[in-house]
Backbone as JSON Lines, residues from 0, in Angstrom:
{"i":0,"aa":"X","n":[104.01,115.32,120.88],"ca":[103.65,113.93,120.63],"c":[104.92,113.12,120.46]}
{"i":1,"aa":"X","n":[105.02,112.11,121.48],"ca":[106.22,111.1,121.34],"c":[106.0,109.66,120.8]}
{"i":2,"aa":"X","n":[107.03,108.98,119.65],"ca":[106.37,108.01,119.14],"c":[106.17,106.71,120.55]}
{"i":3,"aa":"X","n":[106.01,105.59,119.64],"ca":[106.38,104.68,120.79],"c":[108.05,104.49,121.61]}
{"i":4,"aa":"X","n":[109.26,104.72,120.4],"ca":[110.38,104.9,121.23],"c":[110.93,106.29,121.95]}
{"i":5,"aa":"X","n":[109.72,106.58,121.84],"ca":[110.15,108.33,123.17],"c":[110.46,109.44,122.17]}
{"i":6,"aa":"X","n":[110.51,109.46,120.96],"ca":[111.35,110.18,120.25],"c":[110.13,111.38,119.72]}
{"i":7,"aa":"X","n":[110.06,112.13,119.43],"ca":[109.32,113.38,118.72],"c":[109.39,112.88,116.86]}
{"i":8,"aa":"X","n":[108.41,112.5,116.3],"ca":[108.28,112.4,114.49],"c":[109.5,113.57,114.03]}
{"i":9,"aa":"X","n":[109.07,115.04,114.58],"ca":[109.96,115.79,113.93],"c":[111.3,115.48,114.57]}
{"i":10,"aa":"X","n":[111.61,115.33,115.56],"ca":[112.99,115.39,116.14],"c":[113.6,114.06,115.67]}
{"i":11,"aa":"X","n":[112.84,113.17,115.55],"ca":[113.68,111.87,114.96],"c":[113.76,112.09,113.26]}
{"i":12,"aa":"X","n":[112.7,113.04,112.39],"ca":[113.32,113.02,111.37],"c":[115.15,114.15,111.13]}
{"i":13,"aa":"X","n":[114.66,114.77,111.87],"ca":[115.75,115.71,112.07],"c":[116.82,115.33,112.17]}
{"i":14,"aa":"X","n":[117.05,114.13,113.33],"ca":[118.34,113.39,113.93],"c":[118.15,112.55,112.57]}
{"i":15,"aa":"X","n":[117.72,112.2,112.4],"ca":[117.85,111.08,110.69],"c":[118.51,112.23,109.85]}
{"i":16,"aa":"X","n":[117.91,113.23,109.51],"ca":[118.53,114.25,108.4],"c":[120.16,114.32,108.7]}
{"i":17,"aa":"X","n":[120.15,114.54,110.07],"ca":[121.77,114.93,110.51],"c":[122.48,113.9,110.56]}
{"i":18,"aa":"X","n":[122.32,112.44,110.55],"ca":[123.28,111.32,110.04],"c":[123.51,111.54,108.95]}
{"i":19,"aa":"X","n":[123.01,111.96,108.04],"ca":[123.09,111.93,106.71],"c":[123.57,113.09,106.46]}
{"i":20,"aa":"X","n":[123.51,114.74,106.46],"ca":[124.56,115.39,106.3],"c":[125.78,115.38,106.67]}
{"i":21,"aa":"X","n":[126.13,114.9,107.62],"ca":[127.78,114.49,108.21],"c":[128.75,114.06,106.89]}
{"i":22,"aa":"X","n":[127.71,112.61,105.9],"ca":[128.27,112.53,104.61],"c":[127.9,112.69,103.03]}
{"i":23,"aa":"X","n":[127.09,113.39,103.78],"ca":[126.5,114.35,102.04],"c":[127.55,115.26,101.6]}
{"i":24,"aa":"X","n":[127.93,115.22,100.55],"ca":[129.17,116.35,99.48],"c":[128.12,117.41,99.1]}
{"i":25,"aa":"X","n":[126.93,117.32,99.23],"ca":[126.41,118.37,98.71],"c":[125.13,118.71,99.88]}
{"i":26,"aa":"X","n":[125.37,118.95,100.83],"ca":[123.98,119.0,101.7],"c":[123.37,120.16,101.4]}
{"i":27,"aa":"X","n":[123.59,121.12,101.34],"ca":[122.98,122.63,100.8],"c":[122.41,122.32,99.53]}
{"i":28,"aa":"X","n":[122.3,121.29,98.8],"ca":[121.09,121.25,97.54],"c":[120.16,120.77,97.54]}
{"i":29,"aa":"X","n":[119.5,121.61,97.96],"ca":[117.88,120.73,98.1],"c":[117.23,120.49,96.63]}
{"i":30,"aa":"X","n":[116.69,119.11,97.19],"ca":[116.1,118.23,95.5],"c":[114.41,118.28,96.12]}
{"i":31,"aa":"X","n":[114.42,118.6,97.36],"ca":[112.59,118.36,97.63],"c":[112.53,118.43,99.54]}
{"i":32,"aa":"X","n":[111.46,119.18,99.23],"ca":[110.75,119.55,100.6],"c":[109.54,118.78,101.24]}
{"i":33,"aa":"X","n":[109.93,118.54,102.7],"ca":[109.04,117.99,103.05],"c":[108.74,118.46,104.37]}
{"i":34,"aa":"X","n":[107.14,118.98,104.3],"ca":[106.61,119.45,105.14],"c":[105.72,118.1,106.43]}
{"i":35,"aa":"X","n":[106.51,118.32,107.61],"ca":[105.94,117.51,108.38],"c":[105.01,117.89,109.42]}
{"i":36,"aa":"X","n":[104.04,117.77,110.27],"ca":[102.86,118.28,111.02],"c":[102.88,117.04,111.97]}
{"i":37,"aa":"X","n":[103.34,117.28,113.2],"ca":[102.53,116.38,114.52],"c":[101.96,117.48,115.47]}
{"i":38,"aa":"X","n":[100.53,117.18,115.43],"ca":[99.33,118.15,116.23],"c":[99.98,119.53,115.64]}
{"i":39,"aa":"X","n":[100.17,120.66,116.7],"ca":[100.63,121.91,116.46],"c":[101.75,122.41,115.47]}
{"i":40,"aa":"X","n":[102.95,121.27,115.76],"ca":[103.95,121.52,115.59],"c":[104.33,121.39,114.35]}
{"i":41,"aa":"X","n":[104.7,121.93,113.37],"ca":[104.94,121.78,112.02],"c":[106.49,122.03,111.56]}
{"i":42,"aa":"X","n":[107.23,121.45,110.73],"ca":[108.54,121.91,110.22],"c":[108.4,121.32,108.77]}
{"i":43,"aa":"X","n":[109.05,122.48,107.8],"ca":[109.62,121.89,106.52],"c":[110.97,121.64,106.68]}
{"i":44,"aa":"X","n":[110.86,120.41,106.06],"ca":[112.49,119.79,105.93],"c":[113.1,120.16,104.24]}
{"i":45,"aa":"X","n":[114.52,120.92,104.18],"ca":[114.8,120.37,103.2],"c":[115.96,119.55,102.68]}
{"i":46,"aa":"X","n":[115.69,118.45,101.9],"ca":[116.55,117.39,101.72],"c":[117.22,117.52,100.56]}
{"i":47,"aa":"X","n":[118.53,116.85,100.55],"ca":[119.39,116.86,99.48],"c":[118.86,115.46,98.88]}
{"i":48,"aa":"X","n":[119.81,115.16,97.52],"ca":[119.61,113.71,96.67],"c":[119.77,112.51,97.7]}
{"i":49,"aa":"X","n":[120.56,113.12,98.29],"ca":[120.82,111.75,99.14],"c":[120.21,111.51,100.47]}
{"i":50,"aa":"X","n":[119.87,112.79,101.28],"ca":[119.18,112.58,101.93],"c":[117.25,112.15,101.35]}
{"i":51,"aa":"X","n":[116.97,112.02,100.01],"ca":[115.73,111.64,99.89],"c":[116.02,110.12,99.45]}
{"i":52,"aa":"X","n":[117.12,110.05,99.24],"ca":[117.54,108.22,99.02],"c":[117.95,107.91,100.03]}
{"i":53,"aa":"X","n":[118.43,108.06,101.29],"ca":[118.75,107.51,102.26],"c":[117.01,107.32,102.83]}
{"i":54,"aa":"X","n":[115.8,108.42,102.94],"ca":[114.35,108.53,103.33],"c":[113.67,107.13,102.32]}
{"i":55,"aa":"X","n":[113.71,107.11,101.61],"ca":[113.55,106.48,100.34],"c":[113.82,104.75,100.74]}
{"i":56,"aa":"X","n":[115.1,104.71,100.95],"ca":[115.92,103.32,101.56],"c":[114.91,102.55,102.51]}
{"i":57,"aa":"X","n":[115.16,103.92,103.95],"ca":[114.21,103.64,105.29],"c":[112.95,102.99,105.17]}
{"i":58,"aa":"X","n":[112.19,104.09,103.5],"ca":[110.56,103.68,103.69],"c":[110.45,102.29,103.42]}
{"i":59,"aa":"X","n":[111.19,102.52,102.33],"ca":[111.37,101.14,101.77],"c":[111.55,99.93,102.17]}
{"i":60,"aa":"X","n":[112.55,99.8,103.3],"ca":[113.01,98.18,104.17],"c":[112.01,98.27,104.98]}
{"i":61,"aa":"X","n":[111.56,99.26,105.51],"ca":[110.71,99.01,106.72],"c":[109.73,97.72,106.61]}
{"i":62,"aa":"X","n":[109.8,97.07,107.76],"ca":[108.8,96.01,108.01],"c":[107.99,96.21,109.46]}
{"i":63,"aa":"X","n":[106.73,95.97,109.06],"ca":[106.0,96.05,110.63],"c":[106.25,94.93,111.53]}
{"i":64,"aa":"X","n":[106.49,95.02,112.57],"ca":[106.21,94.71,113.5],"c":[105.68,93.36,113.95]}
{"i":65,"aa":"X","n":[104.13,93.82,113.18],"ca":[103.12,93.0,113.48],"c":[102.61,92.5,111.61]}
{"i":66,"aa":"X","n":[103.77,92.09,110.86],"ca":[103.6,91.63,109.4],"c":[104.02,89.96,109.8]}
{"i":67,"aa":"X","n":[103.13,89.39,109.4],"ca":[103.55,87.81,110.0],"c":[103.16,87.2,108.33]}
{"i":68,"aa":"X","n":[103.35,87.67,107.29],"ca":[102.99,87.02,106.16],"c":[101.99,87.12,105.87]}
{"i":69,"aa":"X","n":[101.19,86.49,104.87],"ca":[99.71,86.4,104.17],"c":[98.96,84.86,104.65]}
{"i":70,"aa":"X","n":[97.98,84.62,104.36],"ca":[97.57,83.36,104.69],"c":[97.73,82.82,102.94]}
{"i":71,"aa":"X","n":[97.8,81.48,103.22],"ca":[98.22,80.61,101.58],"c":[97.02,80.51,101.32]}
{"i":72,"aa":"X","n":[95.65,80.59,102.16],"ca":[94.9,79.71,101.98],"c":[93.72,80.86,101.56]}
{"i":73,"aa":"X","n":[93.16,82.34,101.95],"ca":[93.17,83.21,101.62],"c":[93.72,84.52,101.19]}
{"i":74,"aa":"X","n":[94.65,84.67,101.65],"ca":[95.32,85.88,101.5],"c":[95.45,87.27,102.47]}
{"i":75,"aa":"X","n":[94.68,86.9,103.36],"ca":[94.19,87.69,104.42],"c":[95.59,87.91,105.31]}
{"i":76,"aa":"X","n":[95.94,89.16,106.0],"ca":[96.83,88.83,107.19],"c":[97.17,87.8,108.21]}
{"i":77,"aa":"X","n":[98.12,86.93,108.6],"ca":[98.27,86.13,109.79],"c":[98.43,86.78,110.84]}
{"i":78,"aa":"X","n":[98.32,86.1,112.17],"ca":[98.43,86.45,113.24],"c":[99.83,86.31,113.73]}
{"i":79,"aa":"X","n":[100.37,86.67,114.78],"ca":[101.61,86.32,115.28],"c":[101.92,85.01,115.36]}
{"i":80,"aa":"X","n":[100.69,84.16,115.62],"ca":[101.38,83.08,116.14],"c":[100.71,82.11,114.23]}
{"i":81,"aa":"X","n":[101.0,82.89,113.25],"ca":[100.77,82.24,111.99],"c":[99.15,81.62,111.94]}
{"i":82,"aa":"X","n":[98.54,82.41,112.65],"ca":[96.91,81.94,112.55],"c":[96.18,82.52,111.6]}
{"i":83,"aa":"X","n":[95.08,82.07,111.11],"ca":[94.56,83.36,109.78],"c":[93.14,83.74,110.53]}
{"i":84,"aa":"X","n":[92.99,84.57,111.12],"ca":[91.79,85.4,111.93],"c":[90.53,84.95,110.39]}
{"i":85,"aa":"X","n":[91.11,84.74,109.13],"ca":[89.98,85.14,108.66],"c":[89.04,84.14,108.14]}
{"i":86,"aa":"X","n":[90.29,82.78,107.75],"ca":[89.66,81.71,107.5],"c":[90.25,80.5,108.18]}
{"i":87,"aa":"X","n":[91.25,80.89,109.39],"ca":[90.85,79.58,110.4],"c":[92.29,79.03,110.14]}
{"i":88,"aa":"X","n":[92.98,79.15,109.03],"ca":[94.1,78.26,108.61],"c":[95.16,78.73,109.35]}
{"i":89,"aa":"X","n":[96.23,77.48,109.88],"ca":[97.29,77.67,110.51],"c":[98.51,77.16,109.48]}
{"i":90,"aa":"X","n":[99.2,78.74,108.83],"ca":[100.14,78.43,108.41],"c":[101.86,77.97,108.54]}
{"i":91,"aa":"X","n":[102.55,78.25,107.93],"ca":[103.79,78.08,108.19],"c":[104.11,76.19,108.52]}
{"i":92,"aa":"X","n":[105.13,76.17,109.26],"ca":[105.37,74.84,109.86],"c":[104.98,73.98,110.69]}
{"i":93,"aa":"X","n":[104.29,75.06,111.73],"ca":[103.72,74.61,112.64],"c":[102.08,74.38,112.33]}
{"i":94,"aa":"X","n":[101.99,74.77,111.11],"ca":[100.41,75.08,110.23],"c":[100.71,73.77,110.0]}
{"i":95,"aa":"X","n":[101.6,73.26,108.9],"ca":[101.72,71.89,108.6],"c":[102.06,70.7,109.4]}
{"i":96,"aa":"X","n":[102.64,70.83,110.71],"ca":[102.57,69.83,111.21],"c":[101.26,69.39,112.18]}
{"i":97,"aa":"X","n":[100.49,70.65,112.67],"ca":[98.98,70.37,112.5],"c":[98.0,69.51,111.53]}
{"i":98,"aa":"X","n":[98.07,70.37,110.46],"ca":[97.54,69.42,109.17],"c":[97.92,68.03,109.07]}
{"i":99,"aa":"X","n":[99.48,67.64,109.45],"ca":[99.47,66.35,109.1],"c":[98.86,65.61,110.63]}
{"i":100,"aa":"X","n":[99.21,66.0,111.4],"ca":[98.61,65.24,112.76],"c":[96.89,65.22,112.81]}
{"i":101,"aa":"X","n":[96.05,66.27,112.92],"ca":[95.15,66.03,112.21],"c":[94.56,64.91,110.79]}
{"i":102,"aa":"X","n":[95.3,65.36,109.6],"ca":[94.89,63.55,109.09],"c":[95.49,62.44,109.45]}
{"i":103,"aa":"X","n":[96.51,62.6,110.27],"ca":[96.72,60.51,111.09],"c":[95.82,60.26,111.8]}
{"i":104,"aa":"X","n":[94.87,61.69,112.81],"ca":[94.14,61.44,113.35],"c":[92.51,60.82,112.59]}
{"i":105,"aa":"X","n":[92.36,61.44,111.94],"ca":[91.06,60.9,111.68],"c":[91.65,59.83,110.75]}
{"i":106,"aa":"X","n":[92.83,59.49,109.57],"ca":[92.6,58.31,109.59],"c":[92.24,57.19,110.0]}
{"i":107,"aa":"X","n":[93.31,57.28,111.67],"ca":[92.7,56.75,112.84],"c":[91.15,55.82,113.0]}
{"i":108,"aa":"X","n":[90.61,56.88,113.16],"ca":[89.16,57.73,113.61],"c":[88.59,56.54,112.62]}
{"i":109,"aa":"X","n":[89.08,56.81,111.33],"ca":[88.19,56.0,110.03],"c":[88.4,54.42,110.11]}
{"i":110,"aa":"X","n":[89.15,54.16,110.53],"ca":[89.78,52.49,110.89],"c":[89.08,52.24,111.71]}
{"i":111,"aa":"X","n":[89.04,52.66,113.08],"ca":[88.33,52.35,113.84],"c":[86.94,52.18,113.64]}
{"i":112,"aa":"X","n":[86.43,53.26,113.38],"ca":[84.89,53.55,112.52],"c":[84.62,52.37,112.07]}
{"i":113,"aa":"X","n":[85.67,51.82,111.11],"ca":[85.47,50.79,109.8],"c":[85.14,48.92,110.34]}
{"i":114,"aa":"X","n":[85.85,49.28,111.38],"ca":[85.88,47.58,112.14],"c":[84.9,47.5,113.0]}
Protein backbone atom coordinates (compact mmCIF):
# COMPACT_ATOMS: atom_id res chain seq x y z
CA UNK A 1 0.00 0.00 0.00
CA UNK A 2 1.42 3.40 -1.25
CA UNK A 3 0.34 6.67 0.36
CA UNK A 4 -0.76 9.44 -1.86
CA UNK A 5 3.07 10.61 -2.31
CA UNK A 6 4.18 7.05 -3.60
CA UNK A 7 5.81 6.29 -0.41
CA UNK A 8 4.99 2.89 1.70
CA UNK A 9 3.45 4.14 5.69
CA UNK A 10 6.21 1.73 6.84
CA UNK A 11 9.00 2.82 4.54
CA UNK A 12 8.33 6.50 5.06
CA UNK A 13 8.21 5.93 8.80
CA UNK A 14 11.48 4.22 8.56
CA UNK A 15 13.15 6.96 6.27
CA UNK A 16 11.71 9.46 9.06
CA UNK A 17 13.36 7.20 11.87
CA UNK A 18 16.73 7.39 9.87
CA UNK A 19 16.82 11.32 9.66
CA UNK A 20 16.69 11.27 13.05
CA UNK A 21 19.29 8.70 14.05
CA UNK A 22 22.06 10.36 11.96
CA UNK A 23 21.63 12.96 15.14
CA UNK A 24 20.50 11.09 18.02
CA UNK A 25 23.57 10.66 20.86
CA UNK A 26 21.68 7.95 22.02
CA UNK A 27 19.79 5.98 19.23
CA UNK A 28 20.12 2.45 20.78
CA UNK A 29 17.70 3.59 23.76
CA UNK A 30 14.55 2.81 23.17
CA UNK A 31 11.86 4.90 25.31
CA UNK A 32 8.74 3.15 23.29
CA UNK A 33 7.61 0.88 20.61
CA UNK A 34 5.58 1.26 17.94
CA UNK A 35 3.95 -1.31 16.18
CA UNK A 36 2.80 -0.34 12.66
CA UNK A 37 0.33 -2.61 10.24
CA UNK A 38 -0.48 -1.59 6.47
CA UNK A 39 -2.74 -4.67 5.15
CA UNK A 40 -0.16 -7.69 5.58
CA UNK A 41 2.75 -5.98 6.32
CA UNK A 42 3.58 -5.24 9.86
CA UNK A 43 6.89 -3.74 11.60
CA UNK A 44 7.70 -2.70 15.22
CA UNK A 45 9.59 0.37 15.38
CA UNK A 46 11.81 1.15 18.13
CA UNK A 47 12.29 4.76 19.03
CA UNK A 48 14.64 6.66 21.09
CA UNK A 49 13.57 10.11 23.29
CA UNK A 50 14.12 11.92 20.49
CA UNK A 51 13.03 10.08 17.92
CA UNK A 52 9.38 10.04 19.81
CA UNK A 53 9.79 13.99 20.03
CA UNK A 54 10.83 14.51 16.70
CA UNK A 55 7.15 11.81 15.89
CA UNK A 56 5.51 13.91 18.48
CA UNK A 57 6.66 17.45 16.67
CA UNK A 58 5.37 15.90 13.09
CA UNK A 59 1.89 14.82 14.72
CA UNK A 60 1.65 17.76 16.15
CA UNK A 61 2.24 20.66 13.23
CA UNK A 62 0.53 18.62 10.90
CA UNK A 63 -2.27 20.46 9.12
CA UNK A 64 -4.73 18.95 6.60
CA UNK A 65 -4.87 19.77 3.53
CA UNK A 66 -8.37 20.22 3.28
CA UNK A 67 -8.62 22.35 7.04
CA UNK A 68 -10.00 25.73 5.78
CA UNK A 69 -11.00 26.92 9.42
CA UNK A 70 -14.39 26.63 11.31
CA UNK A 71 -17.45 28.55 10.29
CA UNK A 72 -17.98 31.84 12.84
CA UNK A 73 -21.38 31.40 12.34
CA UNK A 74 -21.75 27.63 13.35
CA UNK A 75 -18.80 25.98 13.91
CA UNK A 76 -19.05 23.41 11.38
CA UNK A 77 -16.05 22.84 8.82
CA UNK A 78 -15.53 25.39 5.76
CA UNK A 79 -15.10 24.57 2.42
CA UNK A 80 -12.07 25.48 0.34
CA UNK A 81 -13.41 28.21 -1.08
CA UNK A 82 -14.49 29.48 2.86
CA UNK A 83 -18.16 28.27 2.32
CA UNK A 84 -19.99 26.59 5.33
CA UNK A 85 -21.72 23.35 3.62
CA UNK A 86 -23.68 23.49 6.82
CA UNK A 87 -25.26 26.72 7.35
CA UNK A 88 -24.77 28.60 4.09
CA UNK A 89 -22.30 31.29 5.57
CA UNK A 90 -19.45 32.67 3.55
CA UNK A 91 -16.62 33.36 5.70
CA UNK A 92 -13.36 35.04 5.80
CA UNK A 93 -12.96 38.29 3.56
CA UNK A 94 -14.44 37.43 0.81
CA UNK A 95 -17.48 36.22 3.31
CA UNK A 96 -17.48 39.89 4.32
CA UNK A 97 -17.30 41.64 1.37
CA UNK A 98 -20.39 39.62 0.26
CA UNK A 99 -22.24 40.54 3.38
CA UNK A 100 -21.55 44.07 2.88
CA UNK A 101 -22.55 44.14 -0.91
CA UNK A 102 -25.52 42.26 -0.18
CA UNK A 103 -26.82 44.98 2.45
CA UNK A 104 -26.10 48.08 -0.09
CA UNK A 105 -28.05 45.90 -2.11
CA UNK A 106 -31.21 45.57 -0.52
CA UNK A 107 -30.81 48.87 1.05
CA UNK A 108 -31.10 49.77 -2.42
CA UNK A 109 -34.01 47.45 -2.95
CA UNK A 110 -35.72 49.31 0.26
CA UNK A 111 -35.46 52.95 -1.23
CA UNK A 112 -36.71 52.05 -4.14
CA UNK A 113 -39.55 49.93 -2.58
CA UNK A 114 -40.14 53.14 -0.40
CA UNK A 115 -40.78 55.82 -3.28
Amino acid sequence: MTSARGMDPIEAMNAFLARITAHDPEPDTTVMSLQVQVGRARETLQLSARAVHALTEALTRYVDPDDHGTCANCGKPLSKDLYCPGCGHVDGIFGQTVANHAATVLRQADRTDAT
